[in-house]
mmCIF file of C-alpha atoms and ligand atoms in Angstrom:
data_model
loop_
_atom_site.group_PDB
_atom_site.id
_atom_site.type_symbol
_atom_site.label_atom_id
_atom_site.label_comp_id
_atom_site.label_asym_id
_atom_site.label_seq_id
_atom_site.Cartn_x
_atom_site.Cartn_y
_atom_site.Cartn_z
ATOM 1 C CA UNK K 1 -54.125 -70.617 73.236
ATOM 2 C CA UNK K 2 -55.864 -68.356 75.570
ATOM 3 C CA UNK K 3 -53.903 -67.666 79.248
ATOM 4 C CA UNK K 4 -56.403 -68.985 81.897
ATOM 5 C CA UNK K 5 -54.759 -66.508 84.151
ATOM 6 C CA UNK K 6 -54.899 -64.004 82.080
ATOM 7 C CA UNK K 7 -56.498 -61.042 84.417
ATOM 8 C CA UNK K 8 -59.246 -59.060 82.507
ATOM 9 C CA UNK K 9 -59.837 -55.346 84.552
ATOM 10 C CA UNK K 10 -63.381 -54.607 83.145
ATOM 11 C CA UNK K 11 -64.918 -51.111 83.425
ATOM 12 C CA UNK K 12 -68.443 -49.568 81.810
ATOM 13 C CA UNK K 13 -67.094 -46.354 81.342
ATOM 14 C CA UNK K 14 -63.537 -44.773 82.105
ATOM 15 C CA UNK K 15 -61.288 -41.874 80.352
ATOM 16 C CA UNK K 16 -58.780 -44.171 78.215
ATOM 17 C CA UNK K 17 -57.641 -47.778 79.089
ATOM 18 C CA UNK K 18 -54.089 -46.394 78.757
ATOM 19 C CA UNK K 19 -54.177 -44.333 81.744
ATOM 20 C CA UNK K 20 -55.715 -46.955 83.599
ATOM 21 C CA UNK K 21 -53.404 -50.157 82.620
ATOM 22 C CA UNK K 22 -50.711 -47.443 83.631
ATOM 23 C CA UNK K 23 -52.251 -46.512 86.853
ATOM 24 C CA UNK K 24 -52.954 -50.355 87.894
ATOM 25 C CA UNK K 25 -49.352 -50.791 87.298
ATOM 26 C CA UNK K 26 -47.738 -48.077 88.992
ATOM 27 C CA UNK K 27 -50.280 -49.133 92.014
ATOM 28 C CA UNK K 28 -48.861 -52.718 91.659
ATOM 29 C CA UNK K 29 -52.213 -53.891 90.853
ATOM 30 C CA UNK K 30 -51.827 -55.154 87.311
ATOM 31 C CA UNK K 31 -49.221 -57.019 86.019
ATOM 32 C CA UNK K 32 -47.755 -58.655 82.318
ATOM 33 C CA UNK K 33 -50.340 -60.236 80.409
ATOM 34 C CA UNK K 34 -53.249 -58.378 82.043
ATOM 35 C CA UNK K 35 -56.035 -56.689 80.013
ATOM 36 C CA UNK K 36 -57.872 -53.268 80.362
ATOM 37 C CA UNK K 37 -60.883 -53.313 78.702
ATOM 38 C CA UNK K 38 -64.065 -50.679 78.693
ATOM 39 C CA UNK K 39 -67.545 -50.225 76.790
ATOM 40 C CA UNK K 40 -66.623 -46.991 76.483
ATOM 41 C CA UNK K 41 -64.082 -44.167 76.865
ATOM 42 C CA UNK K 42 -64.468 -39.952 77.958
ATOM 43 C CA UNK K 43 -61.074 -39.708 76.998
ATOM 44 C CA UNK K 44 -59.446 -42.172 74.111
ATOM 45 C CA UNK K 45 -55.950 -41.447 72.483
ATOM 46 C CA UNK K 46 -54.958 -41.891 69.060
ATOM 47 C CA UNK K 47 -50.987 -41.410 67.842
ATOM 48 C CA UNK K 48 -49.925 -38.054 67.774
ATOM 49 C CA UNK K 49 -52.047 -36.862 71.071
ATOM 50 C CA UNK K 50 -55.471 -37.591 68.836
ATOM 51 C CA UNK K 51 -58.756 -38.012 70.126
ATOM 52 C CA UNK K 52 -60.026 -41.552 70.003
ATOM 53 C CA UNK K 53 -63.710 -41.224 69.602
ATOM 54 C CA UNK K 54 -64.858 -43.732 72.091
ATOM 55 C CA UNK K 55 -68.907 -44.195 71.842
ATOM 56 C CA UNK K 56 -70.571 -47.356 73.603
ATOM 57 C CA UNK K 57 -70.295 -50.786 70.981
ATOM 58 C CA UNK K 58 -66.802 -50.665 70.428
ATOM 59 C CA UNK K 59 -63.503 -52.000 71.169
ATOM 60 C CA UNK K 60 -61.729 -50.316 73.394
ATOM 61 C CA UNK K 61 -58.675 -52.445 75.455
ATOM 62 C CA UNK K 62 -54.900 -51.758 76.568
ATOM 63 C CA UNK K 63 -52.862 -55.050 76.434
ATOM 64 C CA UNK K 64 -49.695 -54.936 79.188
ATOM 65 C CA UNK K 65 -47.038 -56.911 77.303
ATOM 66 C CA UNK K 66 -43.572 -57.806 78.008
ATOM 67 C CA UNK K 67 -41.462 -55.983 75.496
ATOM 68 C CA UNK K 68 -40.585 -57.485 72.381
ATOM 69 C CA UNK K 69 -39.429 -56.045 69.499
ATOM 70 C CA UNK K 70 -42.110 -54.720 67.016
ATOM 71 C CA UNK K 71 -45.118 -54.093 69.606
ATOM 72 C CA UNK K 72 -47.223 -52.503 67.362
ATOM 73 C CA UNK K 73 -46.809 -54.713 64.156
ATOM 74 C CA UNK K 74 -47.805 -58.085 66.410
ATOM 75 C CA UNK K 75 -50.453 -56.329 67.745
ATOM 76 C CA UNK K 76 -51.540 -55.564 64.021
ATOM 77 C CA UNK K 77 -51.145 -58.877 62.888
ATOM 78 C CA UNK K 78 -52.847 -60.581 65.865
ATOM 79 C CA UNK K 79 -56.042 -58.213 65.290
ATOM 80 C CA UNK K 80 -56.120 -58.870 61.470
ATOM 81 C CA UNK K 81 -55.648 -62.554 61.922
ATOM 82 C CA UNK K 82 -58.683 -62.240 65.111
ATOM 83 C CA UNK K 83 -61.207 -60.104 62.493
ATOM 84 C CA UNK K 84 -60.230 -62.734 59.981
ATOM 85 C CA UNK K 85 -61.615 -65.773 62.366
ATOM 86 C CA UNK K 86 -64.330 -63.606 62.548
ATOM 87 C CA UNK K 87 -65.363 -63.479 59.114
ATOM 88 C CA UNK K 88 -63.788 -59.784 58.735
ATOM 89 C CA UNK K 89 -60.964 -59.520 55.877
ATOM 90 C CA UNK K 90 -58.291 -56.224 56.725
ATOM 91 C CA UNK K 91 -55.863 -55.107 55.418
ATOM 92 C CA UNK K 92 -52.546 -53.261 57.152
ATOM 93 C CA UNK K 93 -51.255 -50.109 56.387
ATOM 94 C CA UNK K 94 -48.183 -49.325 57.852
ATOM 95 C CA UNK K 95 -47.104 -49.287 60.599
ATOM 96 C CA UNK K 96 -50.768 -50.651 62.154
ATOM 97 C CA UNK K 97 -54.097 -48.821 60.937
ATOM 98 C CA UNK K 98 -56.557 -51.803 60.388
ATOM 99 C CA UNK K 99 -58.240 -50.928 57.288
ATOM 100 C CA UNK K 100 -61.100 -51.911 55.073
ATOM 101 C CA UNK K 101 -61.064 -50.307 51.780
ATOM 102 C CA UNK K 102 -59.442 -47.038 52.152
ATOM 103 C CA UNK K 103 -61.187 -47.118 55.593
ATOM 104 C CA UNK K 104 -59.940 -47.299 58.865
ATOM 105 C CA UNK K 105 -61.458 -49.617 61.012
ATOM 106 C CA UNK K 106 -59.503 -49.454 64.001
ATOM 107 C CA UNK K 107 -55.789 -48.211 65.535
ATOM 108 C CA UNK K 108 -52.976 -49.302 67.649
ATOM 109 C CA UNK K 109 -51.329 -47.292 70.180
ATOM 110 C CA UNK K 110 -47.954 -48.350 72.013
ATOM 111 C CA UNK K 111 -46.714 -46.876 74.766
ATOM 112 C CA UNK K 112 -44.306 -47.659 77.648
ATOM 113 C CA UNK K 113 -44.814 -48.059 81.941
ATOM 114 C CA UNK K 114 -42.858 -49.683 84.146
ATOM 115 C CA UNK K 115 -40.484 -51.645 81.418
ATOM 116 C CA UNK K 116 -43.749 -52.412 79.991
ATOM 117 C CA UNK K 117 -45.226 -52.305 76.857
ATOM 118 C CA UNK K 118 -49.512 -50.697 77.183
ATOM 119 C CA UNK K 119 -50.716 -51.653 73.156
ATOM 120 C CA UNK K 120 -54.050 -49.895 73.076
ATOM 121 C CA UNK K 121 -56.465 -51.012 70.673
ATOM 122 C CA UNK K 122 -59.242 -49.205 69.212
ATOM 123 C CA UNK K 123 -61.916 -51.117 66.950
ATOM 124 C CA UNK K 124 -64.876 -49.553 65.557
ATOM 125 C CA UNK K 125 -67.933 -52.673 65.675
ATOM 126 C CA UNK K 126 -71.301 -51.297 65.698
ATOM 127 C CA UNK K 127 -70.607 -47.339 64.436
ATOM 128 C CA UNK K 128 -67.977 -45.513 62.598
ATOM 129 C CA UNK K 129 -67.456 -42.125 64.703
ATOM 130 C CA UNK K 130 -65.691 -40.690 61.219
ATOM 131 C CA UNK K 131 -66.392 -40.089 57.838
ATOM 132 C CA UNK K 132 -63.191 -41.916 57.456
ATOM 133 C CA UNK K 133 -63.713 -44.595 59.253
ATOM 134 C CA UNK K 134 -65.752 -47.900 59.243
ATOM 135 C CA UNK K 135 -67.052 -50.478 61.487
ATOM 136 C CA UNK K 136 -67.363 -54.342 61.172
ATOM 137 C CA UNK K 137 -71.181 -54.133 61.791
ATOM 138 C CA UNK K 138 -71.212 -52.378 58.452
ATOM 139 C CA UNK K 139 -69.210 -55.047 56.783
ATOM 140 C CA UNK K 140 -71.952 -57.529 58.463
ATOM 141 C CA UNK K 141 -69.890 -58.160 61.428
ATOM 142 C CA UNK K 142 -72.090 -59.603 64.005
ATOM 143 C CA UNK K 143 -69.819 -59.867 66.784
ATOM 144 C CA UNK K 144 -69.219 -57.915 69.929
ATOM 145 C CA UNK K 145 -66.006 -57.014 72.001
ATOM 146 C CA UNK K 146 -65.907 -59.893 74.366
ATOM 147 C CA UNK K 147 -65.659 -62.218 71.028
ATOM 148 C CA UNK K 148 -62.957 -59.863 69.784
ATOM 149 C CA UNK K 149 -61.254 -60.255 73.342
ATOM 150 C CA UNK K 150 -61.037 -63.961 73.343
ATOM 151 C CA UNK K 151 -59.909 -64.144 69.649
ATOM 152 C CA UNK K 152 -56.109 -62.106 70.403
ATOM 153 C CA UNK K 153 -55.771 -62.788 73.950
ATOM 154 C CA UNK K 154 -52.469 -65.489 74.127
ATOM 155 C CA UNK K 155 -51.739 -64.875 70.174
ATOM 156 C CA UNK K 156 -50.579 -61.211 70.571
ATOM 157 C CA UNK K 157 -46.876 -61.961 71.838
ATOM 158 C CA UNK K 158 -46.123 -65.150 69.471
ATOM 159 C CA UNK K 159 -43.523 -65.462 67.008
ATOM 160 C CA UNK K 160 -39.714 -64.608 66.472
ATOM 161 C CA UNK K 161 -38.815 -60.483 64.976
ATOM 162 C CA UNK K 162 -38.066 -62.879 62.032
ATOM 163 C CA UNK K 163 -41.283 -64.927 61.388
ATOM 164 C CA UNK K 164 -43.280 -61.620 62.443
ATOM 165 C CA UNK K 165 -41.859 -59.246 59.651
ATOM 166 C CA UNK K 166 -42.411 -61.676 57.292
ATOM 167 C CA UNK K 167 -45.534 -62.091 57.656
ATOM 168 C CA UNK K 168 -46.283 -58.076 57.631
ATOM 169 C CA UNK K 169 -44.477 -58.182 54.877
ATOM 170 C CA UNK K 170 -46.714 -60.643 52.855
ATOM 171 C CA UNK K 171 -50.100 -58.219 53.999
ATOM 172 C CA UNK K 172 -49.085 -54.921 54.858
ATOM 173 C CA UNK K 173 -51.322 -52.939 52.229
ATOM 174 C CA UNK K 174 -48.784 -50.100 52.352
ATOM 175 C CA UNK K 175 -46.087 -51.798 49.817
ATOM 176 C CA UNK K 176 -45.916 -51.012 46.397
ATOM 177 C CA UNK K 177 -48.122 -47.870 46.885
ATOM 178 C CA UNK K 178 -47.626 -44.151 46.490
ATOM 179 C CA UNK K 179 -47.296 -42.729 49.916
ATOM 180 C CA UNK K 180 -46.799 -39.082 51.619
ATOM 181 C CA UNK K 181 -45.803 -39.354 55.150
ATOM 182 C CA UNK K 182 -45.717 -36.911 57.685
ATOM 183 C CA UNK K 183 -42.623 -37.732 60.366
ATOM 184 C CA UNK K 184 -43.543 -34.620 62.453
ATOM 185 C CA UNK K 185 -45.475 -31.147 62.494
ATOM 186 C CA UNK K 186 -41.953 -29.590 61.873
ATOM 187 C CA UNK K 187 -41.068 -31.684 58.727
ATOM 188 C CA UNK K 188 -42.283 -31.218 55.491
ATOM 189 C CA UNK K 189 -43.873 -34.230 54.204
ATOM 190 C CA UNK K 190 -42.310 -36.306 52.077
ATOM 191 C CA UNK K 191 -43.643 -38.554 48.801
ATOM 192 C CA UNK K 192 -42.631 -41.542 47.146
ATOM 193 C CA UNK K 193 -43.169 -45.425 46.543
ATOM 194 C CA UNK K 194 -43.018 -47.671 49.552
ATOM 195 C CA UNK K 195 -40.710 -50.835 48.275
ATOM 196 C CA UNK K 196 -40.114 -52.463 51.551
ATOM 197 C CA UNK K 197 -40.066 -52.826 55.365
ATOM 198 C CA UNK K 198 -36.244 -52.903 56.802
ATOM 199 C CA UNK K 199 -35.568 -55.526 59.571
ATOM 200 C CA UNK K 200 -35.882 -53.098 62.016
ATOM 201 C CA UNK K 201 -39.789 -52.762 60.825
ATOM 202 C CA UNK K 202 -39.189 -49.449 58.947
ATOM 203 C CA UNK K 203 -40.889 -48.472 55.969
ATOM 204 C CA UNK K 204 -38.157 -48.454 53.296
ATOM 205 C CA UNK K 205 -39.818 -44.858 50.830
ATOM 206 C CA UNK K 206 -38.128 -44.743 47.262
ATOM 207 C CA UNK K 207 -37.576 -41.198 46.408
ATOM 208 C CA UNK K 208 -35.804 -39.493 43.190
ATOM 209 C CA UNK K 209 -34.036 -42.380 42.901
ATOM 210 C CA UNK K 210 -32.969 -42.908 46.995
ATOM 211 C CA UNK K 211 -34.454 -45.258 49.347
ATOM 212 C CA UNK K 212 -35.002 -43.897 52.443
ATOM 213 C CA UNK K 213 -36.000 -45.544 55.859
ATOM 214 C CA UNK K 214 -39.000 -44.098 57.813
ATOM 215 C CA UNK K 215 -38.734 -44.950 61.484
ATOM 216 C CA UNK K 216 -42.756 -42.994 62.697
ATOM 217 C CA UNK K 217 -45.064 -41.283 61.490
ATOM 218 C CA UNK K 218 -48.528 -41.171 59.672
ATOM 219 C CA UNK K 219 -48.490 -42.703 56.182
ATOM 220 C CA UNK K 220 -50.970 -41.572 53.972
ATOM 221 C CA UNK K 221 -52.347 -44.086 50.556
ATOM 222 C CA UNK K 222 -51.942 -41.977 47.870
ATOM 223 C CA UNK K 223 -53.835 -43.100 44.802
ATOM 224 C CA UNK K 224 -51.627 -44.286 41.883
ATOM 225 C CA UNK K 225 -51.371 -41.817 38.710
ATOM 226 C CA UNK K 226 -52.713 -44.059 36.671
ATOM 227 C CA UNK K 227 -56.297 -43.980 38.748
ATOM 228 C CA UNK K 228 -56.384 -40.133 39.505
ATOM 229 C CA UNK K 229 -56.137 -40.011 35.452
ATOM 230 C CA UNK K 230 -59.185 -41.816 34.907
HETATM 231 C C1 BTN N 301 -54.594 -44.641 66.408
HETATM 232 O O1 BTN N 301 -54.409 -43.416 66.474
HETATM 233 O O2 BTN N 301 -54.836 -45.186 65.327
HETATM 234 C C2 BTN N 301 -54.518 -45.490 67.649
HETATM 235 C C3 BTN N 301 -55.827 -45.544 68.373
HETATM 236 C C4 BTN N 301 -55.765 -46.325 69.670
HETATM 237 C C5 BTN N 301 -57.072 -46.251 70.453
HETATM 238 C C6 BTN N 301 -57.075 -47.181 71.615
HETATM 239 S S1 BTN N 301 -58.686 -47.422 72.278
HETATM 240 C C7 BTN N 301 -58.006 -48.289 73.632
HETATM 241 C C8 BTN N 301 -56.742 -47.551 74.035
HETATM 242 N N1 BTN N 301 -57.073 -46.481 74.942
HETATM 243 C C9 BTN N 301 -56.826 -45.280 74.417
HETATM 244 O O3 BTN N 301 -57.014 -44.186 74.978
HETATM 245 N N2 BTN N 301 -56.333 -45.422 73.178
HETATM 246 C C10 BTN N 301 -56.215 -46.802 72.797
#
């Protein structure tokens, strides 16, 4: 499955591998299907202008794709399905935090250059730089990023919109769960039960009675009543 011409730029150290997958391609020196990979990063993004925390032993790669419809969600799928060959078991919660437990394990970042799509991915393997998060080392992972990076690369741009919502529907942790999502820092949050994903990859939020479509944003797990009563 894997692209024999797939072009890997590797680098020791650098600020994020989404400035420099954008910077290769602006300079014409990256193309589709190449990979930006470092040990570490001075300067990781999350979503919403976050830090990444970027310490050496982790996963740290921008993917330039052609662009497809739901980046982010076959990105998601072709990292749980890679952990899974790897003897690690995730779970998705919408629209694409790799967790384990209630834990986040690692993150995917889409962003657009030069009719491009750049799908950073963060994955936490030896250490988890949060209380919140954790790392496959903990969950006796044993392998490093170069296993990680031969397990997704060719698999991350299969399937039809169809085939790939279906199966984020069948794992995406998110469903049937008490959520509160924040859309933006002007918006107050809003609360409900997510009941679905919408073709258009949505997460469909049943409120007093309404079900309401949620293009972006972070989703938060809420526990269910019946386990905050105990
Ligand atoms: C998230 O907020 O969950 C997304 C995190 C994405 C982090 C990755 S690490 C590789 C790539 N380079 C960056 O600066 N960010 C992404």
């Amino acid at each position: 499955m894997t692209d024999a011409s797939q072009t890997i730029h590797r680098y020791d150290e650098i600020g994020s591998t989404q400035d420099e997958a954008r910077r290769l391609l602006e300079e014409g020196r990256a193309t589709k299907g190449h990979v930006v990979i470092a040990k570490r990063q001075t300067a990781g993004r999350g979503r919403f202008g976050r830090l990444w925390v970027s310490p050496k032993g982790g996963f740290y790669a921008t993917f330039i794709l052609p662009k497809l419809t739901h980046p982010s969600i076959r990105v998601g799928l072709a990292f749980r399905d890679a952990l899974r060959r790897l003897g690690i078991s995730t779970q998705l919660k919408w629209p694409n935090d790799l967790l384990i437990g209630e834990k986040k394990l690692g993150g995917i970042l889409v962003e657009e250059a030069c009719g491009l799509h750049l799908a950073g991915v963060g994955i936490n393997l030896s250490m988890p730089p949060l209380p919140t998060s954790i790392s496959a080392s903990q969950c006796n992972g044993t392998f490093g990023a170069p296993d990680l990076l031969a397990e997704t690369l060719g698999f991350l741009t299969q399937g039809s919109a169809k085939s790939v919502l279906e199966a984020y529907r069948s794992c995406c942790a998110t469903l049937g769960r008490q959520v509160r999502i924040h859309r933006s820092l002007s918006e107050a949050p809003l609360e409900g039960r997510a009941v679905g994903i919408d073709d258009e990859g949505h997460l469909l939020v049943e409120m007093d009675g309404d079900v309401v479509p949620i293009s972006g944003g972070e989703c938060i797990h809420l526990r269910s009543p019946a386990i905050e009563d105990r």
